[in-house]
């Protein structure tokens, strides 16, 4: 049989179809070496080194010869650059992390031999993105942008990918490059300037070690943007961002309220953006203690988006406002309705608060303790942390060994989290879990403890253990599914 195979290969006519037919016959017999020899002989006869490159890539994949598979798939790009996405799919499917390094090295080699090969540079950029090396990808897209005389489009899209993956420095560099090097002539100028602000804000506040000077510098950049483009319907999203920044980071509620009060009066503003602005403005009024302006705005959004998630969000906040001010029966009736919300987050929060109110109203003939707790909860929302601590201590003094004891501890942990006192928050949450396992805050405490160890206290093993305890011992918890997901992610499972 071997001789017959060799004869068939040696007698190949100069005909692409005949070559493909013979190679396919060998492949059906799983005679991969003979199929390779057929394609290689066919390429020589046809005097075209690349004509069967894609077929050879597939054959070498079946043989498990990854370096040759890579070479041939790259060869196939020479004559058919439009195959790029197809080749990327193969690489994604079949290459390991080490194989990607091999691919990267081969691409560098080819680019050095032929620095005009756009498909290779584009493929190298893609490899860097797969490996999350956005800085190197940025170098490549800059070179491509210059060489092809583009207007910054591929740089902008890379910046978005880097920002979404929290490589803020590369994202900022890329957005700034468009603003500074491309200027107003680029259709991406305004978007790059706007997104650059957002990424700067995310980088600053997620670090949690920012200074007042850094906050004021970012405020100046926002104001500079609005000075350049004006306060209009087109810049409304930036105004909303700035207002939230003023309220939550610079503690200037008056400025935040002024910005949004003006913005919601703009004509032709997108209704979803308007709803977000009204919810934020309502929050700011509530933080200032203006209950009636707040409830009015929440109600407007609820009415406008009756069955939508934005409407549910506004209704939830309105119900929570009633809870803050001691109208527990009405608040609970709203939470009970919202338990059916299509937003899992709202549904879970509504369920938590409904159970919490029921748990603490059913035991007492008086609601004084619950009213004191709700007032402290409002103080936390208003960032009046010392007042909240004082209120909680008064509650414990007036109502020793009350059913709210675990809730008092839990709320103290929330204050410490807002103050970025991660160790103190973790200690209290551990206390809640250890000493109040049968109470309603136990699973909340366990989940938040896992989050703290995962994101702030840098103890992944501890976080894994806490998440595992949660989804095994508290399988009915609203946090169980998310805890299992995070556990698997930390364990290194491939989660889609």
XYZ file of C-alpha atoms in Angstrom:
496
model
C 0.000 0.000 0.000
C 2.853 2.374 0.846
C 4.251 2.011 -2.680
C 0.829 2.707 -4.198
C 0.499 5.828 -2.042
C 3.926 7.028 -3.159
C 3.105 6.374 -6.820
C -0.163 8.321 -6.541
C 1.675 11.285 -5.016
C 4.517 11.219 -7.543
C 2.068 11.094 -10.468
C 0.006 14.073 -9.396
C -1.131 16.207 -12.367
C -0.810 19.992 -12.327
C -4.401 20.339 -11.153
C -5.436 21.875 -7.821
C -8.676 19.874 -7.658
C -6.832 16.558 -8.215
C -4.363 17.404 -5.430
C -7.184 18.214 -3.015
C -9.063 15.021 -3.923
C -6.034 12.787 -3.300
C -5.173 14.515 -0.009
C -8.801 14.190 1.134
C -8.702 10.462 0.379
C -5.594 10.095 2.555
C -7.274 12.077 5.336
C -10.311 9.778 5.290
C -7.890 6.886 5.823
C -6.185 8.952 8.572
C -2.956 8.794 6.549
C -1.928 12.293 7.586
C 1.732 12.043 6.539
C 0.685 11.056 3.008
C -1.880 13.892 2.924
C 0.857 16.350 3.937
C 3.176 14.969 1.244
C 0.361 15.351 -1.312
C -0.225 19.012 -0.504
C 3.499 19.788 -0.406
C 4.050 18.073 -3.776
C 0.972 19.843 -5.174
C 2.302 23.247 -4.065
C 5.570 22.556 -5.904
C 3.798 21.424 -9.078
C 1.504 24.480 -9.010
C 4.467 26.738 -8.098
C 2.492 28.340 -5.274
C 3.875 27.927 -1.753
C 0.672 29.142 -0.115
C -2.122 27.534 -2.141
C -2.641 24.660 0.332
C -1.485 26.460 3.494
C -4.910 26.343 5.178
C -5.261 22.602 4.453
C -1.763 21.933 5.785
C -2.530 23.917 8.927
C -5.521 21.657 9.590
C -3.439 18.516 8.932
C -0.650 19.554 11.279
C -3.288 20.320 13.922
C -4.561 16.750 13.605
C -0.997 15.473 13.860
C -0.451 17.576 16.999
C 2.418 19.521 15.407
C 1.545 22.982 16.774
C 4.567 24.945 15.408
C 3.880 23.731 11.845
C 0.161 24.304 12.292
C 0.887 27.924 13.255
C 3.293 28.387 10.327
C 0.797 27.154 7.779
C -2.148 29.089 9.154
C 0.014 32.229 9.010
C 1.090 31.337 5.454
C -2.568 31.174 4.451
C -2.942 34.843 5.433
C -0.427 35.967 2.809
C -2.750 35.399 -0.147
C -6.026 35.553 1.785
C -5.928 38.242 4.504
C -9.746 38.043 4.678
C -9.263 34.671 6.411
C -7.992 36.490 9.479
C -11.091 35.905 11.649
C -11.232 32.239 10.649
C -7.567 31.784 11.629
C -8.122 33.615 14.931
C -10.948 31.193 15.720
C -8.596 28.238 15.141
C -5.898 29.784 17.314
C -8.370 30.506 20.099
C -9.685 26.976 19.961
C -6.436 25.048 19.734
C -3.594 27.083 21.271
C -2.505 26.950 24.902
C -0.959 29.922 26.697
C 2.551 28.709 25.809
C 1.474 28.191 22.195
C 0.384 31.836 22.048
C 3.955 32.798 23.004
C 5.181 30.648 20.101
C 2.691 32.386 17.779
C 3.867 35.775 19.039
C 7.513 34.893 18.355
C 6.714 33.649 14.830
C 4.792 36.841 14.049
C 7.698 39.009 15.259
C 9.999 37.028 12.963
C 7.758 37.517 9.943
C 7.252 41.230 10.616
C 11.039 41.723 10.764
C 11.351 39.997 7.378
C 8.418 41.938 5.899
C 7.503 45.060 7.853
C 4.853 45.970 5.275
C 2.681 42.946 6.093
C -0.457 44.468 7.605
C -2.178 41.088 8.313
C 0.774 39.970 10.476
C 0.786 43.208 12.489
C -2.976 42.954 12.965
C -2.621 39.335 14.067
C 0.174 40.275 16.498
C -2.052 42.991 17.955
C -4.794 40.403 18.422
C -2.343 38.031 20.144
C -1.357 40.774 22.605
C -5.033 41.411 23.350
C -5.633 37.676 23.985
C -2.697 37.742 26.409
C -4.035 40.967 27.984
C -0.794 42.761 27.091
C -2.578 45.960 26.113
C 0.540 48.115 26.297
C 2.203 46.098 23.517
C -1.063 46.029 21.549
C -1.183 49.828 21.788
C 2.295 50.094 20.231
C 1.142 47.987 17.289
C -2.155 49.828 16.663
C -0.343 53.168 16.782
C 2.031 51.929 14.087
C -0.883 50.607 12.001
C -2.815 53.844 12.420
C 0.161 55.890 11.200
C 1.003 53.555 8.332
C -2.572 53.385 7.044
C -3.381 57.056 7.629
C -6.387 56.245 9.836
C -8.330 58.535 12.159
C -7.752 56.673 15.436
C -10.556 54.107 15.187
C -8.546 51.011 16.064
C -6.741 52.913 18.853
C -10.103 53.951 20.314
C -11.448 50.379 20.240
C -8.288 49.047 21.904
C -8.618 51.721 24.610
C -12.167 50.512 25.298
C -11.004 46.890 25.608
C -8.163 47.896 27.962
C -10.531 50.016 30.079
C -13.064 47.187 30.370
C -10.246 44.919 31.538
C -9.137 47.569 34.061
C -5.790 48.337 32.409
C -6.500 51.986 33.071
C -3.018 53.306 32.283
C -2.979 51.912 28.743
C -6.579 53.035 28.173
C -5.724 56.579 29.290
C -2.591 56.640 27.093
C -4.631 55.492 24.083
C -7.480 57.961 24.610
C -4.950 60.765 25.161
C -3.101 59.808 21.972
C -6.285 60.366 19.939
C -6.975 63.702 21.647
C -3.405 65.006 21.387
C -2.171 63.482 18.115
C -5.367 63.247 16.079
C -7.137 66.288 17.461
C -10.489 67.637 16.340
C -10.005 66.182 12.842
C -10.683 62.701 14.243
C -14.299 61.577 14.538
C -13.194 59.877 17.780
C -11.924 63.093 19.413
C -14.963 63.847 21.609
C -15.541 60.184 22.522
C -11.864 59.735 23.419
C -11.863 62.850 25.576
C -15.096 61.800 27.313
C -14.050 58.178 27.872
C -10.621 59.313 29.050
C -12.333 61.221 31.861
C -14.402 58.200 32.853
C -11.342 55.926 32.937
C -9.395 58.473 34.997
C -12.277 58.535 37.477
C -12.455 54.725 37.650
C -8.686 54.466 38.153
C -8.741 57.062 40.914
C -11.715 55.862 42.941
C -11.062 52.128 42.614
C -7.604 52.632 44.046
C -9.267 54.086 47.196
C -5.997 55.797 48.227
C -6.735 59.062 46.438
C -5.916 62.514 47.805
C -8.084 65.626 47.779
C -5.615 67.169 45.326
C -6.147 64.273 42.886
C -9.928 64.610 43.215
C -9.786 68.367 42.567
C -7.533 67.804 39.548
C -10.078 65.413 38.028
C -12.882 67.871 38.804
C -10.934 70.521 36.853
C -10.647 68.157 33.872
C -14.422 67.561 33.892
C -15.060 71.298 34.044
C -12.565 71.876 31.237
C -14.455 69.357 29.076
C -17.762 71.129 29.741
C -16.057 74.472 29.083
C -14.898 73.210 25.686
C -18.140 71.525 24.586
C -20.735 73.372 26.672
C -23.498 72.099 28.942
C -25.958 70.686 26.435
C -28.020 67.604 25.684
C -24.919 66.172 23.969
C -22.812 66.462 27.144
C -25.561 65.426 29.587
C -23.877 62.106 30.438
C -20.690 63.967 31.455
C -22.741 66.344 33.624
C -24.284 63.315 35.366
C -20.824 61.805 35.939
C -19.520 65.095 37.346
C -22.553 65.476 39.632
C -22.036 61.965 41.038
C -18.333 62.714 41.477
C -19.152 65.946 43.367
C -21.648 64.184 45.635
C -19.811 60.966 46.431
C -16.143 61.994 46.390
C -15.958 65.760 46.948
C -19.013 65.794 49.260
C -20.388 68.883 47.532
C -24.091 68.034 47.438
C -25.149 71.583 46.588
C -23.023 71.593 43.439
C -24.251 68.114 42.463
C -27.882 69.171 42.926
C -27.381 72.379 40.913
C -25.761 70.484 38.022
C -28.563 67.927 37.782
C -31.424 70.358 38.443
C -30.267 72.299 35.383
C -29.556 69.196 33.311
C -32.989 67.575 33.699
C -34.547 70.702 32.148
C -32.624 70.310 28.858
C -34.900 69.740 25.871
C -34.584 66.515 23.892
C -32.520 64.644 26.464
C -32.520 60.839 26.155
C -35.301 59.516 28.424
C -33.147 56.746 29.939
C -30.341 59.199 30.754
C -32.950 61.596 32.156
C -34.295 58.839 34.408
C -30.791 58.033 35.696
C -30.253 61.748 36.379
C -33.548 62.001 38.291
C -32.706 58.952 40.418
C -29.277 60.414 41.249
C -30.795 63.827 41.982
C -33.363 62.169 44.263
C -30.499 60.389 46.069
C -28.695 63.706 46.572
C -31.823 65.392 47.952
C -32.243 62.471 50.351
C -28.595 62.790 51.401
C -29.376 66.431 52.236
C -32.486 65.383 54.150
C -35.059 66.705 51.666
C -37.484 63.805 51.723
C -40.229 65.364 49.598
C -38.119 66.434 46.594
C -36.578 62.990 46.698
C -39.838 61.026 46.704
C -41.259 63.254 43.947
C -38.355 62.445 41.604
C -38.392 58.712 42.382
C -42.148 58.676 41.672
C -41.660 60.406 38.300
C -39.227 57.718 37.150
C -41.449 54.948 38.543
C -44.383 56.320 36.540
C -42.350 56.820 33.331
C -40.843 53.284 33.409
C -43.651 51.431 35.186
C -42.697 47.877 34.215
C -39.045 48.481 33.330
C -35.975 47.956 35.500
C -35.464 51.718 35.893
C -39.013 51.991 37.235
C -38.365 49.134 39.648
C -35.127 50.804 40.777
C -36.964 54.077 41.477
C -39.795 52.255 43.286
C -37.275 50.343 45.402
C -35.537 53.560 46.441
C -38.874 55.211 47.198
C -39.822 52.236 49.375
C -36.456 52.426 51.122
C -37.067 56.141 51.737
C -40.332 55.199 53.503
C -38.416 52.614 55.553
C -35.828 55.246 56.544
C -38.622 57.475 57.871
C -40.446 54.728 59.771
C -43.329 53.907 57.420
C -42.536 50.200 57.623
C -45.878 48.727 56.571
C -45.994 50.659 53.289
C -42.300 50.028 52.618
C -42.742 46.294 53.167
C -45.764 46.149 50.850
C -43.602 47.701 48.095
C -40.678 45.373 48.787
C -43.045 42.396 48.550
C -44.134 43.519 45.066
C -40.516 44.121 43.993
C -39.483 40.589 44.984
C -40.823 39.639 41.537
C -38.661 42.223 39.712
C -36.899 41.039 36.564
C -33.728 42.585 38.013
C -32.168 39.931 40.242
C -30.332 42.606 42.220
C -33.506 44.584 42.999
C -35.474 41.388 43.709
C -32.802 40.142 46.148
C -32.501 43.506 47.934
C -36.299 43.783 48.176
C -36.512 40.268 49.619
C -33.774 41.062 52.168
C -35.514 44.228 53.370
C -38.957 42.619 53.435
C -37.681 39.750 55.602
C -35.718 42.204 57.765
C -38.802 44.351 58.501
C -40.980 41.293 59.154
C -38.302 39.815 61.404
C -38.103 42.919 63.573
C -41.714 44.126 63.571
C -43.291 40.817 64.461
C -41.528 40.482 67.806
C -42.253 43.885 69.354
C -45.417 45.764 70.169
C -43.373 48.923 69.566
C -41.251 49.788 66.526
C -38.982 52.236 68.381
C -35.851 50.095 68.043
C -36.472 49.515 64.341
C -37.070 53.257 63.846
C -33.739 54.035 65.533
C -32.006 51.487 63.326
C -33.617 52.854 60.143
C -32.498 56.371 61.109
C -28.936 55.088 61.539
C -29.221 53.367 58.155
C -30.239 56.714 56.601
C -27.283 58.428 58.287
C -24.970 55.879 56.650
C -26.576 56.654 53.267
C -25.960 60.356 53.997
C -22.302 59.640 54.917
C -22.918 60.894 58.483
C -20.854 58.083 59.931
C -20.182 59.429 63.440
C -23.884 60.205 63.898
C -24.713 56.675 62.768
C -22.243 55.090 65.221
C -23.706 57.214 68.025
C -27.281 56.241 67.090
C -26.380 52.541 67.014
C -24.744 52.742 70.456
C -27.894 54.436 71.821
C -29.977 51.636 70.341
C -27.853 48.950 72.034
C -28.047 50.825 75.355
C -31.819 51.282 75.248
C -32.570 47.814 73.868
C -29.991 45.329 75.210
C -30.021 41.828 73.697
C -32.479 42.869 71.013
C -33.147 40.928 67.796
C -31.396 43.816 65.984
C -28.002 43.038 67.562
C -26.683 41.282 64.438
C -28.077 44.053 62.230
C -26.305 46.708 64.306
C -23.001 44.903 63.813
C -23.715 44.459 60.117
C -24.439 48.176 59.655
C -21.209 49.075 61.475
C -19.357 46.880 58.981
C -21.012 48.819 56.129
C -19.702 52.073 57.633
C -16.165 50.711 57.856
C -16.401 49.543 54.237
C -17.444 53.045 53.152
C -14.444 54.406 55.079
C -12.156 51.810 53.421
C -11.346 50.302 56.842
C -11.268 46.810 55.360
C -9.747 44.980 58.364
C -12.291 46.441 60.790
C -15.149 45.590 58.437
C -13.882 42.007 58.078
C -13.583 41.546 61.855
C -17.182 42.643 62.400
C -18.575 40.563 59.523
C -16.746 37.515 60.911
C -18.384 38.254 64.284
C -21.835 38.381 62.624
C -21.250 35.032 60.940
C -19.703 33.305 63.966
C -22.282 34.430 66.534
C -25.504 34.859 64.545
C -25.507 31.892 62.149
C -29.278 31.450 62.461
C -30.121 35.100 61.820
C -30.871 36.742 58.474
C -27.541 38.588 58.151
C -25.358 35.461 58.273
C -25.260 34.807 54.515
C -24.856 38.533 53.715
C -21.914 38.703 56.108
C -20.338 35.582 54.641
C -20.608 36.841 51.056
C -19.260 40.304 51.882
C -16.428 38.744 53.865
C -15.510 36.688 50.793
C -15.563 39.859 48.677
C -13.278 41.668 51.139
C -10.711 38.860 51.145
C -10.884 38.590 47.366
C -10.608 42.286 46.483
C -9.039 44.173 49.399
C -7.347 41.815 51.869
C -5.594 39.751 49.171
C -6.261 36.308 50.617
C -7.696 34.279 47.746
C -7.668 30.976 49.650
C -9.695 32.508 52.475
C -12.133 34.019 49.954
C -12.536 30.625 48.248
C -13.225 28.937 51.572
C -15.876 31.536 52.515
C -17.637 31.309 49.149
C -17.608 27.503 49.379
C -19.143 27.580 52.862
C -21.834 29.925 51.567
C -23.026 27.852 48.614
C -22.826 24.556 50.556
C -24.198 25.542 53.983
C -26.540 28.301 52.770
C -27.673 26.785 49.470
C -31.029 28.630 49.642
C -29.348 32.029 50.002
C -29.835 34.609 47.257
C -26.006 34.803 47.213
C -25.424 31.059 46.680
C -25.279 31.105 42.862
C -22.920 34.101 42.749
C -20.742 32.576 45.499
C -20.379 29.348 43.500
C -19.485 31.365 40.385
C -16.797 33.320 42.238
C -15.442 30.187 43.892
C -15.041 28.513 40.488
C -13.418 31.623 39.028
C -10.889 31.811 41.888
C -10.224 28.091 41.482
C -9.300 28.805 37.865
C -12.277 27.201 36.128
C -13.123 28.481 32.665
C -16.433 30.288 33.267
C -18.465 31.439 30.288
